[in-house]
Amino acid sequence: MKFIQHDTLIKFQGKPDRRFYCAFLSYAVLLLSGALFLALSGTHHAGQKVYFYVDFCTAAMLVWFIEKSFRTQPLEKHVTAFRGGLFVLFNALIIIMAGALNILSLDNALFISSLLLVPAMMLIILSFNHFIKYINVNYKSVVDLSLTDELTGLPNRRFLNMKLREWEKKPGTVCIADIDHFKRINDTFGHETGDKVLTNLGLILSAFISESVFIARSGGEEFCMLLSEPEETERVVHAIKAAMTLAYNEDINVTISAGVAYKRKHDSFTQVMIDADEALYRAKLSGRDRIVVATTR
């Protein structure tokens, strides 16, 4: 099966509102064509001609870019103010060209165009701020999705690895917890029931997350907890185990086995994770539904 993947946030595609689109193009083409006709048929000194053609090319580029902005469907609302600012700038250039063609005095043309620059810049700045906010919101959404386990709502393995690197030079405690006989739940009641159990446990564990307690789903039915306050470890770990031990329904009773390992400031997290995993293995061998602390090295 081929999946559709979008690699850009905004594309210059889509069908613009034909009323505004056609009205703008008609207006711009009419003004530019008229100005060019007057310039080619009139007599102006060389300085005015150069001045006119520079402004004419700039105005034509603005028309092209404004026309392009109409195709940012369905995200057109994010560029509306920006388009409005460019449209005002376009009219300011038309006024300046009128001065170069002696339709208006050059002083009056410059004065009017200068007045138009103020609302044009305000619209462009407003649009820029709005667009940056839109980008930041979407960036945060993408980051949250990439670091969150979809099923439990907890941080995922990627987020856990980032946290491990962040805490590498700090003391703390690692607790690895595993749902007892989870494969039996899946095999007996189906994976949908197993997923619901994991979802419920995710809701329970999320209540324990704080500045000093980090909890992630490290894979399958396994959860990893990092605690930065060693003196609180025993209380918090036992409270988490008690909360995770529940009667899901009359047929399913969920219990947890856990392995705990303490990390000193200069210990490697890799070794501490191994120690916690070995403690979890001993908890499983000794009957499950218990917490085993790794032997101090």
Coordinates of C-alpha atoms in Angstrom, one line a residue:
M1 CA 0.0 0.0 0.0
K2 CA 1.3 3.4 -0.9
F3 CA 0.9 6.1 1.7
I4 CA 0.5 9.8 0.9
Q5 CA 3.3 11.7 2.6
H6 CA 3.5 15.5 2.6
D7 CA 7.0 16.9 3.0
T8 CA 6.0 20.6 2.9
L9 CA 3.9 22.6 5.3
I10 CA 2.5 25.0 2.6
K11 CA 2.3 24.5 -1.1
F12 CA 1.5 27.0 -3.8
Q13 CA -1.3 24.9 -5.2
G14 CA -5.1 25.0 -5.0
K15 CA -7.9 26.9 -6.6
P16 CA -8.1 30.6 -5.5
D17 CA -11.3 32.5 -5.0
R18 CA -12.0 33.4 -8.6
R19 CA -13.8 36.7 -7.8
F20 CA -10.9 38.3 -5.9
Y21 CA -8.3 36.6 -8.1
C22 CA -9.7 37.8 -11.4
A23 CA -10.5 41.3 -10.0
F24 CA -6.9 41.7 -8.8
L25 CA -5.4 40.4 -12.0
S26 CA -7.6 42.6 -14.1
Y27 CA -6.8 45.7 -12.0
A28 CA -3.0 45.0 -12.1
V29 CA -2.9 44.2 -15.8
L30 CA -4.9 47.3 -16.7
L31 CA -2.8 49.6 -14.6
L32 CA 0.5 48.2 -15.8
S33 CA -0.5 48.0 -19.4
G34 CA -1.8 51.6 -19.3
A35 CA 1.4 52.8 -17.6
L36 CA 3.6 51.0 -20.1
F37 CA 1.6 52.4 -23.0
L38 CA 2.0 56.0 -21.7
A39 CA 5.7 55.5 -21.1
L40 CA 6.3 54.2 -24.7
S41 CA 4.2 56.8 -26.4
G42 CA 5.2 59.8 -24.3
T43 CA 8.4 61.9 -24.3
H44 CA 10.4 61.8 -21.1
H45 CA 14.0 62.5 -20.3
A46 CA 16.4 59.6 -19.8
G47 CA 16.3 59.8 -16.0
Q48 CA 12.6 59.5 -15.8
K49 CA 12.5 56.5 -18.1
V50 CA 15.1 54.6 -16.0
Y51 CA 13.1 55.5 -12.9
F52 CA 9.9 54.3 -14.5
Y53 CA 11.1 51.0 -15.8
V54 CA 12.8 50.1 -12.5
D55 CA 9.4 50.7 -10.7
F56 CA 7.5 48.9 -13.5
C57 CA 9.6 45.8 -13.1
T58 CA 9.2 45.9 -9.3
A59 CA 5.5 46.3 -9.6
A60 CA 5.3 43.4 -12.1
M61 CA 7.2 41.2 -9.6
L62 CA 4.7 42.1 -6.9
V63 CA 1.8 41.2 -9.1
W64 CA 3.5 37.8 -9.8
F65 CA 4.0 37.2 -6.0
I66 CA 0.5 38.3 -5.1
E67 CA -0.9 36.0 -7.7
K68 CA 1.1 33.2 -6.3
S69 CA -0.2 33.9 -2.8
F70 CA -3.7 33.3 -3.9
R71 CA -2.8 29.6 -4.4
T72 CA -1.9 28.9 -0.8
Q73 CA -5.2 27.0 -0.4
P74 CA -6.4 25.9 2.2
L75 CA -4.0 28.0 4.2
E76 CA -4.8 31.3 2.5
K77 CA -5.9 33.0 5.7
H78 CA -2.3 32.9 6.9
V79 CA -1.1 35.1 4.0
T80 CA -4.2 37.4 3.6
A81 CA -2.6 40.3 5.6
F82 CA 0.7 39.8 3.8
R83 CA -1.0 39.9 0.5
G84 CA -2.8 43.1 1.5
G85 CA 0.5 44.7 2.4
L86 CA 2.0 43.8 -1.0
F87 CA -1.1 45.1 -2.7
V88 CA -0.7 48.5 -0.9
L89 CA 3.0 48.5 -2.0
F90 CA 1.9 47.8 -5.5
N91 CA -0.3 50.8 -5.5
A92 CA 2.5 52.9 -4.0
L93 CA 4.6 51.9 -7.0
I94 CA 1.8 52.9 -9.4
I95 CA 1.7 56.3 -7.8
I96 CA 5.5 56.7 -8.2
M97 CA 5.2 55.7 -11.9
A98 CA 2.4 58.3 -12.3
G99 CA 4.9 60.8 -11.0
A100 CA 7.6 59.6 -13.5
L101 CA 5.0 60.0 -16.3
N102 CA 4.2 63.5 -15.2
I103 CA 0.5 62.5 -14.5
L104 CA 1.2 63.7 -10.9
S105 CA 4.0 66.0 -9.8
L106 CA 6.9 64.0 -8.5
D107 CA 6.7 65.6 -5.1
N108 CA 3.0 64.7 -4.7
A109 CA 3.7 61.2 -6.0
L110 CA 6.4 60.6 -3.4
F111 CA 4.3 62.1 -0.6
I112 CA 1.3 59.8 -1.4
S113 CA 3.5 56.7 -1.9
S114 CA 5.2 57.4 1.4
L115 CA 1.8 57.5 3.2
L116 CA 0.9 54.2 1.7
L117 CA 4.1 52.6 3.0
V118 CA 2.9 52.9 6.6
P119 CA -0.1 50.6 6.3
A120 CA 1.7 48.4 3.9
M121 CA 4.5 47.7 6.5
M122 CA 2.0 47.3 9.3
L123 CA 0.1 44.6 7.4
I124 CA 3.3 42.8 6.4
I125 CA 4.6 42.9 10.0
L126 CA 1.2 41.7 11.3
S127 CA 1.2 38.9 8.8
F128 CA 4.8 37.9 9.7
N129 CA 4.0 37.7 13.4
H130 CA 0.9 35.7 12.7
F131 CA 2.8 33.3 10.4
I132 CA 5.6 32.8 12.9
K133 CA 3.0 31.9 15.5
Y134 CA 1.4 29.4 13.1
I135 CA 4.8 27.8 12.3
N136 CA 5.6 27.5 16.0
V137 CA 2.3 25.9 16.8
N138 CA 2.8 23.3 14.0
Y139 CA 6.4 22.7 15.1
K140 CA 5.3 22.0 18.7
S141 CA 2.7 19.6 17.4
V142 CA 5.2 17.7 15.3
V143 CA 7.7 17.6 18.2
D144 CA 5.0 16.4 20.6
L145 CA 3.9 13.7 18.2
S146 CA 7.5 12.5 17.7
L147 CA 8.2 12.3 21.4
T148 CA 4.9 10.8 22.6
D149 CA 3.7 7.2 22.6
E150 CA 0.4 7.2 20.7
L151 CA -1.2 4.5 22.7
T152 CA -0.4 5.5 26.3
G153 CA 0.1 9.2 25.9
L154 CA 3.4 8.9 27.8
P155 CA 6.9 9.9 26.5
N156 CA 8.2 7.3 24.1
R157 CA 11.6 5.6 23.8
R158 CA 13.0 8.5 21.8
F159 CA 12.1 11.0 24.6
L160 CA 13.5 8.5 27.2
N161 CA 16.9 8.5 25.4
M162 CA 17.0 12.3 25.3
K163 CA 16.3 12.3 29.1
L164 CA 19.0 9.8 29.7
R165 CA 21.5 12.0 28.0
E166 CA 20.3 15.0 29.9
W167 CA 20.7 13.2 33.2
E168 CA 24.0 11.5 32.4
K169 CA 26.0 13.5 34.9
K170 CA 23.3 13.5 37.7
P171 CA 22.6 11.1 40.4
G172 CA 19.2 9.4 40.4
T173 CA 17.2 6.2 40.3
V174 CA 16.1 4.0 37.4
C175 CA 13.0 1.8 37.7
I176 CA 12.0 -0.6 34.9
A177 CA 8.4 -1.9 35.4
D178 CA 6.8 -4.7 33.3
I179 CA 3.2 -5.9 33.2
D180 CA 3.0 -9.5 34.4
H181 CA 1.7 -12.1 31.9
F182 CA 0.8 -9.4 29.4
K183 CA 1.2 -11.9 26.5
R184 CA -1.5 -14.0 28.2
I185 CA -3.9 -11.0 28.2
N186 CA -3.3 -10.5 24.5
D187 CA -3.6 -14.2 23.6
T188 CA -6.7 -14.7 25.7
F189 CA -8.7 -11.5 25.3
G190 CA -7.2 -10.0 22.1
H191 CA -4.8 -7.2 21.3
E192 CA -7.6 -4.6 21.6
T193 CA -8.1 -5.5 25.2
G194 CA -4.3 -5.4 25.7
D195 CA -4.2 -1.9 24.2
K196 CA -6.9 -0.7 26.5
V197 CA -5.0 -2.0 29.5
L198 CA -1.9 -0.1 28.3
T199 CA -4.0 3.0 27.8
N200 CA -5.4 2.9 31.3
L201 CA -1.9 2.4 32.8
G202 CA -0.7 5.3 30.7
L203 CA -3.4 7.5 32.3
I204 CA -2.4 6.3 35.8
L205 CA 1.3 6.8 35.2
S206 CA 0.9 10.3 33.7
A207 CA -0.4 11.5 37.1
F208 CA 3.0 10.7 38.7
I209 CA 5.1 12.7 36.2
S210 CA 6.7 15.8 37.7
E211 CA 10.0 17.7 37.7
S212 CA 11.6 14.9 39.7
V213 CA 9.8 11.9 38.2
F214 CA 10.0 11.0 34.5
I215 CA 8.0 8.1 33.1
A216 CA 8.2 6.7 29.6
R217 CA 6.9 3.7 27.7
S218 CA 10.1 2.1 26.8
G219 CA 8.6 -0.6 24.6
G220 CA 5.8 -3.2 24.5
E221 CA 4.4 -3.6 28.1
E222 CA 7.5 -2.1 29.7
F223 CA 7.8 1.3 31.3
C224 CA 10.9 3.1 32.5
M225 CA 10.9 5.6 35.3
L226 CA 13.7 8.1 36.2
L227 CA 13.7 9.7 39.6
S228 CA 16.0 12.5 40.5
E229 CA 15.3 12.5 44.3
P230 CA 16.9 9.4 45.8
E231 CA 15.3 9.9 49.2
E232 CA 11.8 9.7 47.6
T233 CA 12.6 6.6 45.5
E234 CA 11.1 3.9 47.7
R235 CA 7.9 5.9 48.4
V236 CA 7.3 6.9 44.8
V237 CA 8.1 3.5 43.3
H238 CA 5.8 1.6 45.7
A239 CA 3.1 4.2 45.1
I240 CA 3.4 3.7 41.3
K241 CA 3.4 -0.1 41.7
A242 CA 0.3 0.1 43.9
A243 CA -1.5 2.4 41.4
M244 CA -0.6 0.1 38.5
T245 CA -1.9 -3.0 40.3
L246 CA -5.6 -3.1 39.4
A247 CA -8.5 -5.2 38.6
Y248 CA -9.1 -4.2 35.0
N249 CA -12.3 -6.2 34.9
E250 CA -13.6 -9.4 36.5
D251 CA -11.4 -11.5 34.3
I252 CA -8.2 -9.4 34.2
N253 CA -6.1 -8.5 37.2
V254 CA -3.0 -6.5 36.3
T255 CA 0.1 -6.8 38.4
I256 CA 3.6 -5.3 38.0
S257 CA 7.1 -6.5 38.4
A258 CA 9.8 -3.9 38.7
G259 CA 13.6 -3.6 38.9
V260 CA 15.3 -0.6 40.6
A261 CA 18.9 0.5 40.3
Y262 CA 20.5 3.6 41.9
K263 CA 22.8 5.9 39.9
R264 CA 25.6 7.8 41.4
K265 CA 26.8 11.1 39.8
H266 CA 29.5 9.5 37.7
D267 CA 27.9 6.2 36.9
S268 CA 27.0 5.4 33.4
F269 CA 23.3 5.3 32.6
T270 CA 24.0 2.3 30.3
Q271 CA 25.2 0.2 33.2
V272 CA 22.5 1.4 35.5
M273 CA 19.8 0.5 32.9
I274 CA 21.4 -3.0 32.7
D275 CA 21.4 -3.3 36.5
A276 CA 17.7 -2.3 36.6
D277 CA 16.8 -4.8 33.9
E278 CA 18.6 -7.6 35.7
A279 CA 16.7 -6.7 38.9
L280 CA 13.5 -6.8 36.9
Y281 CA 14.5 -10.3 35.6
R282 CA 15.0 -11.4 39.2
A283 CA 11.6 -10.1 40.2
K284 CA 10.0 -12.1 37.4
L285 CA 11.9 -15.3 38.4
S286 CA 11.0 -14.9 42.1
G287 CA 7.3 -14.9 41.5
R288 CA 6.4 -11.6 39.9
D289 CA 4.2 -8.8 41.4
R290 CA 7.2 -7.4 43.3
I291 CA 10.0 -4.8 43.3
V292 CA 13.6 -6.0 43.4
V293 CA 16.5 -3.5 44.0
A294 CA 19.8 -4.1 42.2
T295 CA 22.8 -5.1 44.2
T296 CA 25.0 -2.1 45.0
R297 CA 28.2 -2.2 42.9

